[in-house]
Amino acid sequence: QLQLVESGGGLVQPGGSLRLSCAASGLSLDHYALGWFRQAPGKEREGVSCISNRGGISNYADSVKGRFTISRDNAKNTVYLQMNNLKPEDTGVYFCAARYYCSSTVYSWGQGTQVTVSS
């Protein structure tokens, strides 16, 4: 059983930064691609970013390119999402998700962490 726990969310002003962490337990992360999703109130869940199992390939939604960076440290069983120059439109609950490939069905979800960008 692979369990994922997100942390690092909070309230930040526009233009500020946050770093989200996703810690895994039960299984090693090195077999899984890791992605971040977010869901704002009244909107559907959307993919934000994904990174391959060894970290060699990553992708981003157009709305966050140049501002967000995904990374992973398999030795620590942790995945990160560095979010810079945050905008109010980035507000939502952010979920970590594990898949065999970034194009595959999600295998395991985290519980989510709230990110609020507001003045």
The first five atom37 places (N, CA, C, CB, O) and aatype in JSON, in Angstrom:
{
  "aatype": [5, 10, 5, 10, 19, 6, 15, 7, 7, 7, 10, 19, 5, 14, 7, 7, 15, 10, 1, 10, 15, 4, 0, 0, 15, 7, 10, 15, 10, 3, 8, 18, 0, 10, 7, 17, 13, 1, 5, 0, 14, 7, 11, 6, 1, 6, 7, 19, 15, 4, 9, 15, 2, 1, 7, 7, 9, 15, 2, 18, 0, 3, 15, 19, 11, 7, 1, 13, 16, 9, 15, 1, 3, 2, 0, 11, 2, 16, 19, 18, 10, 5, 12, 2, 2, 10, 11, 14, 6, 3, 16, 7, 19, 18, 13, 4, 0, 0, 1, 18, 18, 4, 15, 15, 16, 19, 18, 15, 17, 7, 5, 7, 16, 5, 19, 16, 19, 15, 15],
  "atom_mask": [
    [1, 1, 1, 1, 1],
    [1, 1, 1, 1, 1],
    [1, 1, 1, 1, 1],
    [1, 1, 1, 1, 1],
    [1, 1, 1, 1, 1],
    [1, 1, 1, 1, 1],
    [1, 1, 1, 1, 1],
    [1, 1, 1, 0, 1],
    [1, 1, 1, 0, 1],
    [1, 1, 1, 0, 1],
    [1, 1, 1, 1, 1],
    [1, 1, 1, 1, 1],
    [1, 1, 1, 1, 1],
    [1, 1, 1, 1, 1],
    [1, 1, 1, 0, 1],
    [1, 1, 1, 0, 1],
    [1, 1, 1, 1, 1],
    [1, 1, 1, 1, 1],
    [1, 1, 1, 1, 1],
    [1, 1, 1, 1, 1],
    [1, 1, 1, 1, 1],
    [1, 1, 1, 1, 1],
    [1, 1, 1, 1, 1],
    [1, 1, 1, 1, 1],
    [1, 1, 1, 1, 1],
    [1, 1, 1, 0, 1],
    [1, 1, 1, 1, 1],
    [1, 1, 1, 1, 1],
    [1, 1, 1, 1, 1],
    [1, 1, 1, 1, 1],
    [1, 1, 1, 1, 1],
    [1, 1, 1, 1, 1],
    [1, 1, 1, 1, 1],
    [1, 1, 1, 1, 1],
    [1, 1, 1, 0, 1],
    [1, 1, 1, 1, 1],
    [1, 1, 1, 1, 1],
    [1, 1, 1, 1, 1],
    [1, 1, 1, 1, 1],
    [1, 1, 1, 1, 1],
    [1, 1, 1, 1, 1],
    [1, 1, 1, 0, 1],
    [1, 1, 1, 1, 1],
    [1, 1, 1, 1, 1],
    [1, 1, 1, 1, 1],
    [1, 1, 1, 1, 1],
    [1, 1, 1, 0, 1],
    [1, 1, 1, 1, 1],
    [1, 1, 1, 1, 1],
    [1, 1, 1, 1, 1],
    [1, 1, 1, 1, 1],
    [1, 1, 1, 1, 1],
    [1, 1, 1, 1, 1],
    [1, 1, 1, 1, 1],
    [1, 1, 1, 0, 1],
    [1, 1, 1, 0, 1],
    [1, 1, 1, 1, 1],
    [1, 1, 1, 1, 1],
    [1, 1, 1, 1, 1],
    [1, 1, 1, 1, 1],
    [1, 1, 1, 1, 1],
    [1, 1, 1, 1, 1],
    [1, 1, 1, 1, 1],
    [1, 1, 1, 1, 1],
    [1, 1, 1, 1, 1],
    [1, 1, 1, 0, 1],
    [1, 1, 1, 1, 1],
    [1, 1, 1, 1, 1],
    [1, 1, 1, 1, 1],
    [1, 1, 1, 1, 1],
    [1, 1, 1, 1, 1],
    [1, 1, 1, 1, 1],
    [1, 1, 1, 1, 1],
    [1, 1, 1, 1, 1],
    [1, 1, 1, 1, 1],
    [1, 1, 1, 1, 1],
    [1, 1, 1, 1, 1],
    [1, 1, 1, 1, 1],
    [1, 1, 1, 1, 1],
    [1, 1, 1, 1, 1],
    [1, 1, 1, 1, 1],
    [1, 1, 1, 1, 1],
    [1, 1, 1, 1, 1],
    [1, 1, 1, 1, 1],
    [1, 1, 1, 1, 1],
    [1, 1, 1, 1, 1],
    [1, 1, 1, 1, 1],
    [1, 1, 1, 1, 1],
    [1, 1, 1, 1, 1],
    [1, 1, 1, 1, 1],
    [1, 1, 1, 1, 1],
    [1, 1, 1, 0, 1],
    [1, 1, 1, 1, 1],
    [1, 1, 1, 1, 1],
    [1, 1, 1, 1, 1],
    [1, 1, 1, 1, 1],
    [1, 1, 1, 1, 1],
    [1, 1, 1, 1, 1],
    [1, 1, 1, 1, 1],
    [1, 1, 1, 1, 1],
    [1, 1, 1, 1, 1],
    [1, 1, 1, 1, 1],
    [1, 1, 1, 1, 1],
    [1, 1, 1, 1, 1],
    [1, 1, 1, 1, 1],
    [1, 1, 1, 1, 1],
    [1, 1, 1, 1, 1],
    [1, 1, 1, 1, 1],
    [1, 1, 1, 1, 1],
    [1, 1, 1, 0, 1],
    [1, 1, 1, 1, 1],
    [1, 1, 1, 0, 1],
    [1, 1, 1, 1, 1],
    [1, 1, 1, 1, 1],
    [1, 1, 1, 1, 1],
    [1, 1, 1, 1, 1],
    [1, 1, 1, 1, 1],
    [1, 1, 1, 1, 1],
    [1, 1, 1, 1, 1]
  ],
  "atom_positions": [
    [[0.84, -1.19, 0.0], [0.0, 0.0, 0.0], [0.88, 1.25, 0.0], [-0.96, 0.0, 1.22], [1.77, 1.39, 0.84]],
    [[0.64, 2.13, -0.94], [1.36, 3.38, -1.04], [0.49, 4.49, -0.46], [1.77, 3.69, -2.51], [-0.62, 4.72, -0.93]],
    [[1.0, 5.18, 0.54], [0.3, 6.3, 1.15], [1.08, 7.58, 0.91], [0.09, 6.06, 2.66], [2.3, 7.61, 1.03]],
    [[0.35, 8.65, 0.58], [0.94, 9.94, 0.27], [0.35, 10.99, 1.19], [0.72, 10.31, -1.21], [-0.87, 11.04, 1.39]],
    [[1.2, 11.85, 1.74], [0.76, 12.91, 2.64], [1.37, 14.22, 2.19], [1.14, 12.59, 4.11], [2.59, 14.37, 2.17]],
    [[0.51, 15.18, 1.83], [0.97, 16.5, 1.4], [1.11, 17.44, 2.59], [0.01, 17.09, 0.36], [0.43, 17.28, 3.6]],
    [[2.0, 18.41, 2.46], [2.16, 19.45, 3.45], [2.74, 20.69, 2.78], [3.07, 18.97, 4.62], [3.21, 20.62, 1.65]],
    [[2.72, 21.81, 3.48], [3.33, 23.03, 2.98], [2.37, 24.08, 2.47], [0.0, 0.0, 0.0], [2.79, 25.18, 2.12]],
    [[1.09, 23.77, 2.41], [0.12, 24.74, 1.97], [-0.11, 25.83, 3.01], [0.0, 0.0, 0.0], [0.35, 25.72, 4.14]],
    [[-0.81, 26.88, 2.6], [-1.09, 27.96, 3.51], [-1.6, 29.18, 2.78], [0.0, 0.0, 0.0], [-1.98, 29.11, 1.61]],
    [[-1.61, 30.31, 3.48], [-2.05, 31.58, 2.94], [-0.84, 32.41, 2.55], [-2.93, 32.34, 3.95], [0.08, 32.59, 3.35]],
    [[-0.84, 32.92, 1.33], [0.28, 33.72, 0.84], [-0.26, 34.86, -0.03], [1.28, 32.84, 0.03], [-1.3, 34.71, -0.67]],
    [[0.45, 35.99, -0.04], [0.05, 37.13, -0.87], [0.44, 36.91, -2.32], [0.69, 38.41, -0.34], [1.38, 36.17, -2.6]],
    [[-0.28, 37.53, -3.25], [0.12, 37.43, -4.65], [1.58, 37.82, -4.84], [-0.77, 38.32, -5.53], [2.06, 38.79, -4.26]],
    [[2.28, 37.04, -5.66], [3.7, 37.25, -5.87], [4.59, 36.47, -4.92], [0.0, 0.0, 0.0], [5.8, 36.41, -5.11]],
    [[4.0, 35.88, -3.9], [4.74, 35.11, -2.93], [5.03, 33.7, -3.4], [0.0, 0.0, 0.0], [4.69, 33.32, -4.52]],
    [[5.67, 32.93, -2.53], [6.09, 31.57, -2.86], [5.71, 30.59, -1.77], [7.59, 31.53, -3.1], [5.6, 30.94, -0.6]],
    [[5.5, 29.35, -2.18], [5.28, 28.23, -1.28], [5.96, 27.01, -1.85], [3.77, 27.98, -1.05], [6.12, 26.89, -3.07]],
    [[6.36, 26.1, -0.99], [6.88, 24.82, -1.43], [6.04, 23.71, -0.8], [8.37, 24.66, -1.06], [5.98, 23.58, 0.42]],
    [[5.4, 22.92, -1.65], [4.61, 21.79, -1.2], [5.47, 20.54, -1.18], [3.39, 21.59, -2.09], [6.34, 20.35, -2.03]],
    [[5.23, 19.69, -0.19], [5.93, 18.42, -0.08], [4.92, 17.28, -0.08], [6.8, 18.38, 1.19], [3.8, 17.43, 0.4]],
    [[5.33, 16.15, -0.62], [4.51, 14.95, -0.63], [5.39, 13.81, -0.15], [3.92, 14.65, -2.06], [6.3, 13.38, -0.86]],
    [[5.12, 13.33, 1.05], [5.91, 12.26, 1.65], [5.19, 10.93, 1.49], [6.18, 12.55, 3.13], [3.99, 10.83, 1.75]],
    [[5.93, 9.92, 1.07], [5.36, 8.6, 0.82], [5.75, 7.62, 1.92], [5.82, 8.07, -0.54], [6.81, 7.73, 2.53]],
    [[4.87, 6.66, 2.15], [5.14, 5.57, 3.07], [4.49, 4.31, 2.54], [4.63, 5.91, 4.5], [3.58, 4.37, 1.71]],
    [[4.96, 3.17, 3.01], [4.41, 1.89, 2.59], [5.17, 1.26, 1.43], [0.0, 0.0, 0.0], [5.47, 0.07, 1.47]],
    [[5.47, 2.06, 0.41], [6.22, 1.6, -0.75], [7.2, 2.68, -1.16], [5.28, 1.25, -1.91], [6.99, 3.86, -0.88]],
    [[8.26, 2.29, -1.81], [9.22, 3.24, -2.34], [8.63, 3.97, -3.54], [10.52, 2.54, -2.74], [7.88, 3.39, -4.32]],
    [[8.97, 5.25, -3.68], [8.47, 6.06, -4.79], [9.17, 5.8, -6.11], [8.58, 7.5, -4.45], [8.7, 6.27, -7.15]],
    [[10.26, 5.07, -6.11], [11.07, 4.98, -7.32], [10.42, 4.23, -8.46], [12.36, 4.34, -6.99], [10.95, 4.22, -9.57]],
    [[9.27, 3.58, -8.22], [8.55, 2.9, -9.29], [7.42, 3.74, -9.87], [7.99, 1.61, -8.78], [6.73, 3.29, -10.78]],
    [[7.23, 4.95, -9.37], [6.05, 5.72, -9.72], [6.38, 7.1, -10.27], [5.18, 5.87, -8.51], [7.3, 7.77, -9.81]],
    [[5.61, 7.5, -11.28], [5.57, 8.89, -11.67], [4.69, 9.63, -10.67], [5.03, 9.06, -13.13], [3.67, 9.11, -10.24]],
    [[5.08, 10.83, -10.3], [4.35, 11.62, -9.32], [3.8, 12.88, -9.97], [5.24, 11.98, -8.13], [4.51, 13.59, -10.69]],
    [[2.53, 13.15, -9.71], [1.9, 14.34, -10.25], [1.22, 15.16, -9.18], [0.0, 0.0, 0.0], [0.85, 14.64, -8.12]],
    [[1.07, 16.44, -9.45], [0.31, 17.34, -8.6], [-0.94, 17.79, -9.35], [1.16, 18.55, -8.17], [-0.86, 18.18, -10.52]],
    [[-2.07, 17.74, -8.68], [-3.34, 18.21, -9.18], [-3.86, 19.28, -8.24], [-4.36, 17.05, -9.34], [-3.43, 19.36, -7.09]],
    [[-4.78, 20.09, -8.73], [-5.41, 21.08, -7.86], [-6.88, 21.22, -8.23], [-4.69, 22.43, -7.96], [-7.28, 20.96, -9.37]],
    [[-7.66, 21.64, -7.25], [-9.08, 21.84, -7.47], [-9.53, 23.08, -6.71], [-9.89, 20.59, -7.02], [-9.41, 23.16, -5.49]],
    [[-10.05, 24.04, -7.45], [-10.61, 25.25, -6.86], [-12.1, 25.05, -6.61], [-10.36, 26.47, -7.78], [-12.72, 24.22, -7.28]],
    [[-12.69, 25.79, -5.67], [-14.14, 25.66, -5.42], [-14.96, 25.87, -6.68], [-14.58, 26.66, -4.35], [-14.77, 26.85, -7.4]],
    [[-15.86, 24.94, -6.95], [-16.72, 25.04, -8.11], [-16.08, 24.66, -9.43], [0.0, 0.0, 0.0], [-16.72, 24.78, -10.47]],
    [[-14.84, 24.21, -9.41], [-14.15, 23.84, -10.63], [-13.72, 22.38, -10.59], [-12.94, 24.74, -10.85], [-13.62, 21.77, -9.52]],
    [[-13.46, 21.82, -11.77], [-12.98, 20.45, -11.85], [-11.51, 20.38, -11.49], [-13.22, 19.89, -13.25], [-10.77, 21.35, -11.63]],
    [[-11.1, 19.21, -11.03], [-9.7, 18.97, -10.75], [-8.88, 19.09, -12.03], [-9.51, 17.58, -10.11], [-9.3, 18.61, -13.08]],
    [[-7.72, 19.72, -11.94], [-6.86, 19.86, -13.09], [-5.44, 19.43, -12.76], [-6.88, 21.3, -13.59], [-4.97, 19.59, -11.63]],
    [[-4.77, 18.88, -13.76], [-3.39, 18.51, -13.58], [-2.5, 19.73, -13.59], [0.0, 0.0, 0.0], [-2.67, 20.63, -14.42]],
    [[-1.55, 19.78, -12.68], [-0.62, 20.89, -12.56], [0.75, 20.52, -13.09], [-0.51, 21.34, -11.11], [1.34, 21.25, -13.89]],
    [[1.26, 19.37, -12.66], [2.6, 18.95, -13.04], [2.78, 17.47, -12.79], [3.66, 19.76, -12.29], [2.06, 16.88, -11.98]],
    [[3.74, 16.87, -13.48], [4.06, 15.47, -13.28], [5.54, 15.26, -13.55], [3.2, 14.56, -14.2], [6.13, 15.93, -14.39]],
    [[6.13, 14.32, -12.83], [7.54, 14.0, -12.99], [7.7, 12.49, -13.07], [8.38, 14.59, -11.82], [7.04, 11.75, -12.34]],
    [[8.57, 12.03, -13.95], [8.78, 10.61, -14.16], [9.43, 9.96, -12.95], [9.62, 10.38, -15.4], [9.92, 10.65, -12.05]],
    [[9.44, 8.63, -12.94], [9.89, 7.9, -11.75], [11.33, 8.2, -11.34], [9.74, 6.44, -11.98], [11.65, 8.16, -10.16]],
    [[12.19, 8.49, -12.3], [13.58, 8.81, -12.0], [13.87, 10.31, -12.12], [14.49, 8.04, -12.92], [15.02, 10.73, -11.98]],
    [[12.86, 11.09, -12.38], [13.02, 12.54, -12.4], [13.56, 13.13, -13.69], [0.0, 0.0, 0.0], [13.83, 14.32, -13.75]],
    [[13.71, 12.3, -14.73], [14.3, 12.79, -15.96], [13.36, 13.57, -16.85], [0.0, 0.0, 0.0], [13.81, 14.34, -17.7]],
    [[12.07, 13.37, -16.68], [11.08, 14.02, -17.52], [10.03, 14.67, -16.62], [10.42, 13.01, -18.49], [9.58, 14.06, -15.65]],
    [[9.65, 15.88, -16.94], [8.6, 16.57, -16.2], [7.75, 17.37, -17.16], [9.2, 17.48, -15.12], [8.2, 17.77, -18.24]],
    [[6.5, 17.62, -16.76], [5.63, 18.45, -17.56], [4.82, 19.36, -16.65], [4.71, 17.59, -18.44], [4.69, 19.11, -15.45]],
    [[4.26, 20.42, -17.25], [3.53, 21.43, -16.5], [2.34, 21.91, -17.3], [4.44, 22.61, -16.14], [2.36, 21.94, -18.53]],
    [[1.29, 22.28, -16.58], [0.18, 22.96, -17.22], [0.66, 24.32, -17.72], [-1.01, 23.12, -16.24], [1.53, 24.94, -17.12]],
    [[0.08, 24.78, -18.83], [0.5, 26.06, -19.4], [0.37, 27.21, -18.39], [-0.31, 26.37, -20.64], [1.16, 28.15, -18.42]],
    [[-0.61, 27.13, -17.53], [-0.88, 28.2, -16.59], [0.21, 28.37, -15.52], [-2.19, 27.97, -15.92], [0.28, 29.42, -14.88]],
    [[1.05, 27.36, -15.33], [2.07, 27.43, -14.28], [3.49, 27.36, -14.81], [1.86, 26.31, -13.29], [4.44, 27.48, -14.04]],
    [[3.66, 27.18, -16.1], [5.0, 27.11, -16.68], [5.79, 28.39, -16.39], [4.93, 26.87, -18.19], [5.28, 29.5, -16.53]],
    [[7.03, 28.2, -15.98], [7.88, 29.33, -15.64], [7.75, 29.8, -14.21], [0.0, 0.0, 0.0], [8.57, 30.59, -13.75]],
    [[6.73, 29.32, -13.5], [6.5, 29.73, -12.12], [6.64, 28.56, -11.14], [5.13, 30.35, -11.97], [7.11, 28.75, -10.02]],
    [[6.23, 27.37, -11.55], [6.27, 26.19, -10.69], [7.38, 25.24, -11.14], [4.9, 25.46, -10.7], [7.68, 25.16, -12.33]],
    [[7.97, 24.54, -10.19], [8.99, 23.54, -10.48], [8.72, 22.29, -9.66], [10.4, 24.09, -10.2], [8.61, 22.35, -8.44]],
    [[8.63, 21.15, -10.34], [8.44, 19.88, -9.65], [9.79, 19.18, -9.54], [7.4, 18.97, -10.4], [10.61, 19.24, -10.46]],
    [[10.03, 18.52, -8.42], [11.26, 17.78, -8.21], [10.99, 16.61, -7.28], [12.36, 18.7, -7.63], [9.94, 16.56, -6.63]],
    [[11.93, 15.68, -7.22], [11.75, 14.54, -6.34], [13.09, 14.09, -5.79], [11.07, 13.39, -7.07], [14.13, 14.26, -6.43]],
    [[13.04, 13.53, -4.6], [14.2, 12.96, -3.94], [13.8, 11.56, -3.51], [14.7, 13.84, -2.72], [13.24, 11.38, -2.43]],
    [[14.1, 10.58, -4.35], [13.66, 9.22, -4.07], [14.32, 8.65, -2.81], [13.96, 8.32, -5.25], [13.74, 7.8, -2.14]],
    [[15.53, 9.11, -2.49], [16.19, 8.66, -1.28], [15.41, 9.07, -0.03], [17.6, 9.22, -1.21], [15.44, 8.37, 0.98]],
    [[14.7, 10.19, -0.1], [13.88, 10.66, 1.0], [12.41, 10.29, 0.83], [14.01, 12.16, 1.14], [11.59, 10.61, 1.68]],
    [[12.09, 9.62, -0.27], [10.71, 9.23, -0.56], [9.77, 10.44, -0.55], [10.23, 8.18, 0.45], [8.68, 10.39, 0.01]],
    [[10.22, 11.53, -1.17], [9.5, 12.78, -1.13], [9.51, 13.46, -2.5], [10.1, 13.71, -0.08], [10.5, 13.42, -3.23]],
    [[8.38, 14.09, -2.84], [8.23, 14.88, -4.06], [7.86, 16.3, -3.65], [7.14, 14.26, -5.01], [7.14, 16.5, -2.67]],
    [[8.35, 17.28, -4.4], [8.15, 18.67, -4.06], [7.51, 19.43, -5.23], [9.46, 19.32, -3.66], [7.66, 19.05, -6.39]],
    [[6.82, 20.49, -4.89], [6.34, 21.44, -5.89], [6.68, 22.84, -5.39], [4.8, 21.28, -6.14], [6.05, 23.35, -4.46]],
    [[7.68, 23.46, -6.01], [8.05, 24.83, -5.68], [7.19, 25.77, -6.5], [9.57, 25.08, -5.94], [7.18, 25.7, -7.73]],
    [[6.46, 26.64, -5.83], [5.53, 27.55, -6.47], [5.98, 28.98, -6.22], [4.08, 27.32, -5.96], [5.99, 29.44, -5.08]],
    [[6.34, 29.68, -7.29], [6.79, 31.06, -7.2], [5.83, 31.98, -7.93], [8.2, 31.2, -7.77], [5.05, 31.54, -8.78]],
    [[5.9, 33.26, -7.6], [5.05, 34.28, -8.23], [3.59, 33.83, -8.25], [5.53, 34.57, -9.66], [2.93, 33.84, -9.29]],
    [[3.1, 33.45, -7.09], [1.74, 32.93, -7.0], [0.69, 33.98, -7.33], [1.5, 32.38, -5.62], [0.85, 35.16, -7.03]],
    [[-0.38, 33.51, -7.95], [-1.49, 34.35, -8.35], [-2.77, 33.89, -7.66], [-1.66, 34.33, -9.89], [-2.86, 32.73, -7.25]],
    [[-3.76, 34.77, -7.51], [-5.03, 34.34, -6.92], [-5.64, 33.13, -7.63], [-6.02, 35.49, -6.93], [-6.31, 32.32, -7.0]],
    [[-5.42, 33.02, -8.93], [-5.95, 31.9, -9.7], [-5.33, 30.56, -9.31], [-5.73, 32.15, -11.16], [-5.85, 29.51, -9.69]],
    [[-4.23, 30.59, -8.57], [-3.58, 29.36, -8.1], [-4.25, 28.79, -6.86], [-2.12, 29.62, -7.82], [-3.9, 27.69, -6.42]],
    [[-5.19, 29.5, -6.29], [-5.88, 29.06, -5.08], [-6.61, 27.74, -5.31], [-6.85, 30.13, -4.59], [-7.28, 27.57, -6.34]],
    [[-6.5, 26.82, -4.37], [-7.2, 25.56, -4.46], [-6.58, 24.53, -3.53], [0.0, 0.0, 0.0], [-5.6, 24.8, -2.84]],
    [[-7.16, 23.35, -3.54], [-6.61, 22.23, -2.79], [-5.68, 21.47, -3.73], [-7.74, 21.29, -2.24], [-6.07, 21.08, -4.82]],
    [[-4.46, 21.27, -3.29], [-3.44, 20.6, -4.1], [-3.27, 19.17, -3.62], [-2.1, 21.35, -4.04], [-3.09, 18.91, -2.43]],
    [[-3.32, 18.24, -4.57], [-3.22, 16.81, -4.28], [-2.0, 16.22, -4.95], [-4.48, 16.09, -4.74], [-1.68, 16.55, -6.09]],
    [[-1.32, 15.35, -4.24], [-0.25, 14.56, -4.79], [-0.83, 13.23, -5.27], [0.88, 14.34, -3.74], [-1.69, 12.65, -4.61]],
    [[-0.37, 12.75, -6.42], [-0.89, 11.51, -6.99], [0.23, 10.69, -7.6], [-1.96, 11.82, -8.04], [1.11, 11.22, -8.27]],
    [[0.18, 9.39, -7.36], [1.18, 8.46, -7.89], [0.59, 7.64, -9.02], [1.7, 7.54, -6.77], [-0.55, 7.17, -8.94]],
    [[1.36, 7.49, -10.09], [0.97, 6.7, -11.24], [2.19, 5.95, -11.76], [0.37, 7.59, -12.34], [3.32, 6.33, -11.48]],
    [[1.95, 4.88, -12.52], [3.07, 4.17, -13.11], [3.75, 5.01, -14.18], [2.61, 2.83, -13.7], [4.97, 4.95, -14.35]],
    [[2.98, 5.79, -14.89], [3.46, 6.78, -15.85], [2.57, 8.01, -15.74], [3.45, 6.2, -17.32], [1.45, 7.93, -15.23]],
    [[3.06, 9.15, -16.2], [2.29, 10.37, -16.09], [0.99, 10.31, -16.89], [3.11, 11.55, -16.56], [0.06, 11.06, -16.62]],
    [[0.91, 9.41, -17.87], [-0.3, 9.25, -18.66], [-1.22, 8.15, -18.14], [0.08, 8.95, -20.08], [-2.28, 7.91, -18.72]],
    [[-0.85, 7.5, -17.05], [-1.59, 6.35, -16.52], [-2.66, 6.78, -15.53], [-0.65, 5.37, -15.86], [-2.68, 7.92, -15.05]],
    [[-3.55, 5.85, -15.23], [-4.55, 6.05, -14.19], [-3.87, 6.23, -12.84], [-5.54, 4.88, -14.14], [-2.88, 5.55, -12.55]],
    [[-4.39, 7.13, -12.02], [-3.81, 7.37, -10.71], [-3.92, 6.12, -9.84], [-4.49, 8.56, -10.02], [-4.99, 5.51, -9.75]],
    [[-2.83, 5.75, -9.21], [-2.76, 4.58, -8.34], [-3.07, 4.94, -6.89], [-1.4, 3.94, -8.44], [-3.73, 4.18, -6.19]],
    [[-2.58, 6.09, -6.45], [-2.78, 6.51, -5.07], [-2.84, 8.03, -4.99], [-1.65, 5.96, -4.17], [-2.1, 8.73, -5.68]],
    [[-3.73, 8.54, -4.14], [-3.89, 9.97, -3.92], [-3.53, 10.35, -2.5], [-5.32, 10.39, -4.22], [-3.73, 9.57, -1.57]],
    [[-3.0, 11.56, -2.34], [-2.84, 12.13, -1.02], [-4.13, 12.79, -0.57], [0.0, 0.0, 0.0], [-5.11, 12.82, -1.31]],
    [[-4.14, 13.3, 0.66], [-5.35, 13.89, 1.22], [-5.57, 15.33, 0.8], [-5.31, 13.8, 2.72], [-6.68, 15.85, 0.95]],
    [[-4.56, 15.98, 0.29], [-4.66, 17.35, -0.17], [-4.18, 18.37, 0.85], [0.0, 0.0, 0.0], [-4.25, 18.13, 2.06]],
    [[-3.7, 19.51, 0.35], [-3.3, 20.62, 1.2], [-3.8, 21.91, 0.57], [-1.75, 20.65, 1.39], [-3.69, 22.1, -0.64]],
    [[-4.35, 22.8, 1.39], [-4.97, 24.03, 0.89], [-3.93, 25.1, 0.6], [-6.0, 24.55, 1.9], [-3.05, 25.36, 1.42]],
    [[-4.04, 25.71, -0.57], [-3.23, 26.86, -0.95], [-4.17, 28.01, -1.23], [-2.32, 26.54, -2.19], [-5.06, 27.9, -2.07]],
    [[-3.98, 29.12, -0.53], [-4.8, 30.31, -0.73], [-3.9, 31.49, -1.04], [-5.68, 30.59, 0.52], [-3.02, 31.83, -0.25]],
    [[-4.13, 32.12, -2.18], [-3.36, 33.28, -2.61], [-4.29, 34.49, -2.58], [-2.75, 33.07, -4.04], [-5.21, 34.59, -3.38]],
    [[-4.05, 35.39, -1.65], [-4.95, 36.52, -1.45], [-4.21, 37.67, -0.79], [-6.16, 36.11, -0.6], [-3.27, 37.47, -0.02]],
    [[-4.65, 38.89, -1.1], [-4.11, 40.08, -0.45], [-4.75, 40.32, 0.9], [-4.3, 41.3, -1.34], [-4.41, 41.29, 1.58]]
  ]
}
